[in-house]
Coordinates of C-alpha atoms and ligand atoms in Angstrom, one line a residue:
X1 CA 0.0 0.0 0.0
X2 CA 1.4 3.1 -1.1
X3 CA 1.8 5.7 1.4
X4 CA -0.1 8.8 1.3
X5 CA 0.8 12.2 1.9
X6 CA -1.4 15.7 2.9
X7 CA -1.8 18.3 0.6
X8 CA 0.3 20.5 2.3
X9 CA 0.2 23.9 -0.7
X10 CA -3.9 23.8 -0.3
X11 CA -6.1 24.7 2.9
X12 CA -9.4 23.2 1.5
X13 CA -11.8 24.5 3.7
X14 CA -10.3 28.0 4.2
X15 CA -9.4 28.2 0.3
X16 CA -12.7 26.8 -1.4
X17 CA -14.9 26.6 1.4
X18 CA -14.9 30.0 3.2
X19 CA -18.3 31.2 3.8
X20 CA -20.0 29.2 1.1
X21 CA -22.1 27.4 3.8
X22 CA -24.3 28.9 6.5
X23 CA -22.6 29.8 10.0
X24 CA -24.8 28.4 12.6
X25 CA -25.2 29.2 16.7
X26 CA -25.0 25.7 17.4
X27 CA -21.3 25.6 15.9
X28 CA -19.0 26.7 19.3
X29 CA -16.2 26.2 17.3
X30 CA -15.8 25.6 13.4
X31 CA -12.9 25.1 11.1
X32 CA -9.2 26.4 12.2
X33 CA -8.5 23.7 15.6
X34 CA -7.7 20.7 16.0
X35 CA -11.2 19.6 16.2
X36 CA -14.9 21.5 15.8
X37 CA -16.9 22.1 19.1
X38 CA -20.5 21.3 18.0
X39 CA -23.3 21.6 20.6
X40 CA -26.3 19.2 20.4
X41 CA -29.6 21.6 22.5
X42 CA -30.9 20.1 25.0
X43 CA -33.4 17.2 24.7
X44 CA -31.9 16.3 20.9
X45 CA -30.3 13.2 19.7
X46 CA -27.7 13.5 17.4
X47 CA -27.6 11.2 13.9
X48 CA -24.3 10.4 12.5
X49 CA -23.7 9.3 9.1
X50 CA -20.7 8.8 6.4
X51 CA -20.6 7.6 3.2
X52 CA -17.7 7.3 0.7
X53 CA -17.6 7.9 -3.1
X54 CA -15.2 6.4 -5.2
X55 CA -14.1 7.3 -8.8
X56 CA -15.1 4.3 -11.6
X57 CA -17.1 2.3 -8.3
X58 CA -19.8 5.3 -7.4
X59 CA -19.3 7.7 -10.1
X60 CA -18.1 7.5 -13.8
X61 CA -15.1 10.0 -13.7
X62 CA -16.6 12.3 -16.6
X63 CA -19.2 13.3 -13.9
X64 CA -18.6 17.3 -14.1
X65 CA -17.6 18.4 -10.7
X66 CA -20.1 20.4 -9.3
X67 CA -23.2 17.6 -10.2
X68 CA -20.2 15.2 -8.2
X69 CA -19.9 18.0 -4.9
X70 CA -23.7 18.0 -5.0
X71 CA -24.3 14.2 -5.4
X72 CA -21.7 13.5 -2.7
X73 CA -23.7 15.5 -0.3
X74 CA -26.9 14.2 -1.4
X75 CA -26.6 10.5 -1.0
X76 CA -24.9 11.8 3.1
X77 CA -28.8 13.9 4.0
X78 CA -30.5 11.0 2.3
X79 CA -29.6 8.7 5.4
X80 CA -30.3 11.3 7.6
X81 CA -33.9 11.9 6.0
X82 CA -34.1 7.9 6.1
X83 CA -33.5 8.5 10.0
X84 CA -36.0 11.5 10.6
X85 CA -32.9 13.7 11.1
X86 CA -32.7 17.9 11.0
X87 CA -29.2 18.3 8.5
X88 CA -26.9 20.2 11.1
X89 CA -23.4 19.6 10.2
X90 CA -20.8 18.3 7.8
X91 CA -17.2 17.1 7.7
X92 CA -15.5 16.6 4.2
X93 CA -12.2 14.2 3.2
X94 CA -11.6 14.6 -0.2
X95 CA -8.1 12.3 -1.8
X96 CA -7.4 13.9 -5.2
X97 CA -5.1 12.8 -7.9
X98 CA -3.8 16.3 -8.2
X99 CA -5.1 20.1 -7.2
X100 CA -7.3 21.3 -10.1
X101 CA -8.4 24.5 -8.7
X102 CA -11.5 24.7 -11.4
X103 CA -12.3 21.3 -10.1
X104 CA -12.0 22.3 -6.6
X105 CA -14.3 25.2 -7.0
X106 CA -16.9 23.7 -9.0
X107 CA -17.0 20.7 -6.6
X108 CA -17.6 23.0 -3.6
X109 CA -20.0 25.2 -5.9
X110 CA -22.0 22.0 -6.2
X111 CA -21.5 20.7 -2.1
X112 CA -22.6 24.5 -1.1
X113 CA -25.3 24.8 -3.2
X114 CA -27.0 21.4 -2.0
X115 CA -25.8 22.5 1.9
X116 CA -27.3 25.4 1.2
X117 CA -30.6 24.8 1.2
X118 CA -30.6 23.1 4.8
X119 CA -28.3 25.7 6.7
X120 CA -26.0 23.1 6.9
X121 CA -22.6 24.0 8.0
X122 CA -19.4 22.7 7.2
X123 CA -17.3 22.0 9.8
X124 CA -13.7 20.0 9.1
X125 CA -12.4 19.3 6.6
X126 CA -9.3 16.6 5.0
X127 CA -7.6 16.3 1.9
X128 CA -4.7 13.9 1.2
X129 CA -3.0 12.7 -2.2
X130 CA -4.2 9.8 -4.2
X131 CA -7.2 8.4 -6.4
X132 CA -9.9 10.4 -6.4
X133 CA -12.2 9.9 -3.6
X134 CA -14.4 11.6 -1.7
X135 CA -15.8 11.1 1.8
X136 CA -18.9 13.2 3.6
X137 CA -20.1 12.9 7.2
X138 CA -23.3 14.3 8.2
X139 CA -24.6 15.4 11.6
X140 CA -28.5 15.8 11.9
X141 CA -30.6 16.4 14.8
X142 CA -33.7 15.3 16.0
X143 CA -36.1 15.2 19.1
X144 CA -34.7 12.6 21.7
X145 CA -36.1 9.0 21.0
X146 CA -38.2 9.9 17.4
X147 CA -35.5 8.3 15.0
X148 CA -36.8 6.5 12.4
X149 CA -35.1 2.9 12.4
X150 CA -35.9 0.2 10.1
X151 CA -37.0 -2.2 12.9
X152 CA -40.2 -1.1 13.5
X153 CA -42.4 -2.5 10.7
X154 CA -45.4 -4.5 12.4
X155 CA -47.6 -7.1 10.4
X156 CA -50.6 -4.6 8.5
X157 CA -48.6 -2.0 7.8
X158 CA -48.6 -0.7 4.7
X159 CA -45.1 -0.1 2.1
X160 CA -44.3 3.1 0.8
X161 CA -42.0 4.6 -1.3
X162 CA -41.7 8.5 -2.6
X163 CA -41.4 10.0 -5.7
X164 CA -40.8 7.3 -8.6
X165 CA -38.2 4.5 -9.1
X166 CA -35.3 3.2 -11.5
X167 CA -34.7 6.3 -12.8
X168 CA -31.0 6.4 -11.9
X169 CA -30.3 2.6 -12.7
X170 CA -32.0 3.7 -16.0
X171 CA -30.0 6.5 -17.1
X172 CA -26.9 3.9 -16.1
X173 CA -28.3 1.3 -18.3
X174 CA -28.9 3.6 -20.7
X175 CA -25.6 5.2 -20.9
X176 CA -24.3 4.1 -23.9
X177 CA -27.1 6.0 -25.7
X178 CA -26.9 8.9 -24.2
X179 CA -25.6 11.0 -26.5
X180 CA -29.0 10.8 -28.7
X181 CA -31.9 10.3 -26.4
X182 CA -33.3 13.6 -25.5
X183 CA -36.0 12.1 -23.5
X184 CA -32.9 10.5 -20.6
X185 CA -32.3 13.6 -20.2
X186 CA -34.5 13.8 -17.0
X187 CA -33.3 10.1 -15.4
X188 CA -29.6 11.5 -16.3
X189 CA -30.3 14.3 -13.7
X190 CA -32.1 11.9 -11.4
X191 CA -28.8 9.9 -11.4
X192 CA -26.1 12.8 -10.9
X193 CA -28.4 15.3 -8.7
X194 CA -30.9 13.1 -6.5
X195 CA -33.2 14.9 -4.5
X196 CA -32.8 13.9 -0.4
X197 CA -36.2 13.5 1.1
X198 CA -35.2 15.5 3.9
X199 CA -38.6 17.0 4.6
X200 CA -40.6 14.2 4.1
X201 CA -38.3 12.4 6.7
X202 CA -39.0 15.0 9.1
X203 CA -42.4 14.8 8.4
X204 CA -42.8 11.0 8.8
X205 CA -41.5 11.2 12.2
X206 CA -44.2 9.8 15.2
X207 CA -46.1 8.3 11.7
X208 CA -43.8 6.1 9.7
X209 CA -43.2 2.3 11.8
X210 CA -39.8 2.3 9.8
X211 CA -37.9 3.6 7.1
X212 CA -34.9 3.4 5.2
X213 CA -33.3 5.0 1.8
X214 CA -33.0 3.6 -1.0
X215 CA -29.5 3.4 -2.1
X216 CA -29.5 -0.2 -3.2
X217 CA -32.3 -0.7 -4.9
X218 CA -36.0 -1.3 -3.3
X219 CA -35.4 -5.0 -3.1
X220 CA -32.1 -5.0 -1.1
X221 CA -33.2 -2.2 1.0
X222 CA -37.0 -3.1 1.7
X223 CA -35.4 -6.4 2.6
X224 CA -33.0 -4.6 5.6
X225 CA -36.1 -3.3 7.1
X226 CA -37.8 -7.0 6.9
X227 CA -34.7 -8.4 8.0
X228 CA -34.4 -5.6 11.1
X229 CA -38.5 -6.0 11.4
X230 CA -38.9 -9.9 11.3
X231 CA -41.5 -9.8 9.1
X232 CA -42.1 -10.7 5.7
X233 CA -44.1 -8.6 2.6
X234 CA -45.9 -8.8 -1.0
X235 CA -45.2 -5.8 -3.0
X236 CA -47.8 -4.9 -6.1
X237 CA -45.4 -4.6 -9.0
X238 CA -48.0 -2.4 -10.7
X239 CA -48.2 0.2 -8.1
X240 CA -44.3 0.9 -8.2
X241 CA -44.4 5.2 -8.6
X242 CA -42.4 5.7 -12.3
X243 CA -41.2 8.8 -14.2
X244 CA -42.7 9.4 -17.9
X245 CA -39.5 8.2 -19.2
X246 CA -38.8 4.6 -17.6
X247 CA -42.3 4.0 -17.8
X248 CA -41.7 4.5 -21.7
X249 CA -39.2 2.0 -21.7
X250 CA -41.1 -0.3 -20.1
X251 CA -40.7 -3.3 -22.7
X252 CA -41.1 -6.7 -21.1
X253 CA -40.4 -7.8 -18.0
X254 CA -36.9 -7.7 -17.7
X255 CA -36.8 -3.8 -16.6
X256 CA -38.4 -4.4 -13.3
X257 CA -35.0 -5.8 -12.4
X258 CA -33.2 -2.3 -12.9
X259 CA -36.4 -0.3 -11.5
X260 CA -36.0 -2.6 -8.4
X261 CA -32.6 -3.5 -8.1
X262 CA -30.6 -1.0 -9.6
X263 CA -30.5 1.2 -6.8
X264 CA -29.2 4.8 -6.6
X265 CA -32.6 6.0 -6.4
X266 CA -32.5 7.9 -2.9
X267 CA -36.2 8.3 -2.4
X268 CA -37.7 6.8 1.2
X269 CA -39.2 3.4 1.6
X270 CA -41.4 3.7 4.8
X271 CA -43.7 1.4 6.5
X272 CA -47.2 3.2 7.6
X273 CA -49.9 2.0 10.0
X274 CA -53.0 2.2 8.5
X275 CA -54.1 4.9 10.8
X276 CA -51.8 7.7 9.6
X277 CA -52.5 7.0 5.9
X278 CA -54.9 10.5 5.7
X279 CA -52.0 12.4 7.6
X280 CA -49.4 10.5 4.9
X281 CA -51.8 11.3 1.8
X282 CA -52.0 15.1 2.8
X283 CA -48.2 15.7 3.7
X284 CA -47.7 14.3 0.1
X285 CA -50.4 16.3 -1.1
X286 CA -48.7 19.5 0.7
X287 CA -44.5 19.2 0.0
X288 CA -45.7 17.7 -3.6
X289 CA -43.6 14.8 -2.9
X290 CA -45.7 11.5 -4.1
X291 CA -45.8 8.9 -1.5
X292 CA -47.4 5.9 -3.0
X293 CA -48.4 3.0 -1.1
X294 CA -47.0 -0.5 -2.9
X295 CA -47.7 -3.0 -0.9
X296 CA -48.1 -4.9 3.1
X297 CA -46.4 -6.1 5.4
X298 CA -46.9 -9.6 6.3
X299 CA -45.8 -11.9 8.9
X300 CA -44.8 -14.9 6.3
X301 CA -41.1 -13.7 5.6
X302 CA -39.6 -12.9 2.9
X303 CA -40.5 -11.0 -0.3
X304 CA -43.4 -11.5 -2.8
X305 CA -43.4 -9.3 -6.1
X306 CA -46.9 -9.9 -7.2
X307 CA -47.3 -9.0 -11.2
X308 CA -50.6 -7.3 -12.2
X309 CA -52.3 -10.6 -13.4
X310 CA -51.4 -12.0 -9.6
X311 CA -48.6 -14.3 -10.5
X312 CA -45.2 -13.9 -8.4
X313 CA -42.1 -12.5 -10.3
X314 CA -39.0 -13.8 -9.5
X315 CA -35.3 -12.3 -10.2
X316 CA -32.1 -14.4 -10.6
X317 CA -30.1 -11.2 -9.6
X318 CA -31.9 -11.1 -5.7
X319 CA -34.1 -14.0 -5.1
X320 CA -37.4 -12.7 -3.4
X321 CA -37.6 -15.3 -0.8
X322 CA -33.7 -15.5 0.0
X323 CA -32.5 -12.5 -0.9
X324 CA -29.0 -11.5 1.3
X325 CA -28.1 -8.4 2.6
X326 CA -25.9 -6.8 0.3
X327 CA -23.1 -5.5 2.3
X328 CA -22.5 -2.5 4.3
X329 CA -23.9 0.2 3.0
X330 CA -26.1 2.4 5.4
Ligands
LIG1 MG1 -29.1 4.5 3.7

C-alpha cells in the first residue's frame, strides 16, 4: 500500500470553502482547531452518518464536478432523511489525484449549493494525495427518541416509497445511448443530482413504523427493514411510482429488475400503520412529494413481487424469498 501524503500547498476549507455554507449558533467552534466544538440543545439526539464515493465504483469520472460536490452530499442527507434527522453539520475528506483549482471550486460550488438549502454548516475538513475519492459525514438532529429505524415494521402495515423509481439505474443502463436520447435527459439528472427527502423524513417522524433510503435498490433495501422487522411482505409490481421516461421504456419484463434492483434511487421506503395514511396522503399532497403506497407487510417472511395478473415475479439477480443483505452500506 502506497503511502499517502497531505496536501500541504492547499487549505481546503479556508481556500474553497470559506463562507459558502451557512454559519450556525449551534457551531461553538468551526474550522481552524484541532477539532470543531458542535453543541447538540438540549433534549436532541444526534444522527451520524458517512458515506464514501469512489471514482469508476460510485461515479463514472466524466461526472462534471459540481453535479459530483452536489451528489456527494446528497446520497450523506438521504440517510439522515431515512432516520427523521434535521441536517446540522458536515465534515469533508476529499483524496485527489492532483489540485485542479476549477475542479475544486466547482466541486464546492455543487457541495454549497445542496448545503445550502438546509443551513448546513461545514465543519472540518481533510484532503490527502491519491485516487480520487471523496468522503462526507453528516450530523442531523432530531427530538430525543423519534428516529426512524428500520426495525419497526409490524404485520398490516402498509409499504411506501416516494417519488418514482429506477430512474438512476435507467439513465446507467442507458448510458451508452446517451448522447442521442433527448427524453434520458430527466433520469440522467435523477442519477447525478438526487433529490434527499429531507422534509418528508421529518415529516414522517411519530407516523412512519420504519424507514430506510434507497440506495441499493428497493429489493435489497426493503429487505434490511424486513430483515431488522422480522417480518415478511408482498409488493404490487404495478403500483411501483415511475417517471414518464422509464415508464416509456417499459418493454417486457426484464426492466423491473433495474427499477427494483438498480439502486441509486434515494427516495424513502417507509412502512405506515394504516391509521396515519390521511395524515401521509395530505403531507404528500402538501410538500408535492408523491408517497405511493406498494404493498403490506406480512408476517410470512420474505419478499413476494406480485405482477398485475397475480402471479409472483422472481429475479435471478436477488431471489425474493432468499435474498442476502448486500453489504455494508447504510
Ligand atoms: Mg441508507
Amino acid at each position: 500500500m502506497s503511502k499517502r501524503h497531505p496536501i500541504a500547498e492547499f487549505d481546503l476549507i479556508n481556500d474553497y470553502f470559506a463562507d459558502m455554507t451557512s454559519q450556525r449558533g449551534d457551531v461553538v467552534l468551526g474550522v481552524g482547531d484541532d477539532a470543531a466544538l458542535l453543541r447538540v440543545p438540549q433534549g436532541m439526539d444526534l444522527a451520524v452518518s458517512v458515506d464514501t464515493l469512489i471514482a469508476g465504483v460510485h461515479f463514472f469520472p466524466d461526472i462534471s464536478p459540481v453535479n459530483l460536490g452536489y451528489k456527494a452530499l446528497a446520497v450523506n442527507l438521504s440517510d439522515l432523511a431515512a432516520m427523521g434527522a434535521e441536517p446540522a453539520w458536515s465534515t469533508l475528506a476529499l483524496t485527489l489525484p492532483e489540485v485542479d483549482d476549477f475542479w475544486l471550486r466547482e466541486f464546492c460550488r455543487g457541495f454549497a449549493e445542496l448545503a445550502g438549502q438546509y443551513e448546513l454548516q461545514l465543519v472540518g475538513g481533510d484532503t490527502t494525495s491519491g485516487p480520487l475519492s471523496i468522503t462526507v459525514q453528516v450530523h442531523g438532529l432530531l427530538p430525543m427518541g423519534k428516529g426512524l429505524t428500520r426495525g419497526g415494521a409490524r404485520v398490516g402495515d402498509e409499504i411506501y416509497v416516494t417519488g418514482t423509481l429506477g430512474d438512476a439505474a435507467m439513465a446507467l443502463d442507458c448510458k451508452h445511448a446517451w448522447a442521442d436520447r433527448s427524453d434520458l435527459l430527466p433520469l440522467i439528472e435523477r442519477l447525478e443530482r438526487p433529490t434527499p427527502r429531507v422534509e418528508a423524513g421529518l415529516a414522517l417522524r411519530g407516523l412512519a413504523s420504519s424507514a430506510i433510503d434507497i440506495s441499493d435498490g428497493l429489493l435489497a433495501d426493503l429487505g434490511h427493514i424486513l430483515q431488522s422487522s422480522g417480518v415478511g411482505a408482498s409488493l404490487e409490481l404495478d403500483k411501483i411510482p415511475l417517471s414518464s421516461p422509464v415508464a416509456a421504456n417499459l418493454q417486457g419484463g426484464e426492466e423491473w429488475e433495474i427499477i427494483i434492483a438498480g439502486g441509486d434511487d434515494y427516495e424513502l421506503c417507509f412502512t405506515l400503520p394504516a391509521e396515519h395514511r390521511d395524515q401521509v396522503a395530505a403531507i404528500s399532497r402538501r410538500s408535492g412529494v408523491n408517497m405511493t403506497p406498494i404493498g403490506i407487510i406480512e408476517a410470512q417472511r420474505g419478499l413476494r413481487c406480485l405482477q398485475e395478473d397475480g402471479s409472483l415475479w422472481t429475479t435471478e439477480r436477488t431471489g425474493y424469498e432468499h435474498f442476502s443483505s448486500r453489504g455494508g452500506e447504510t
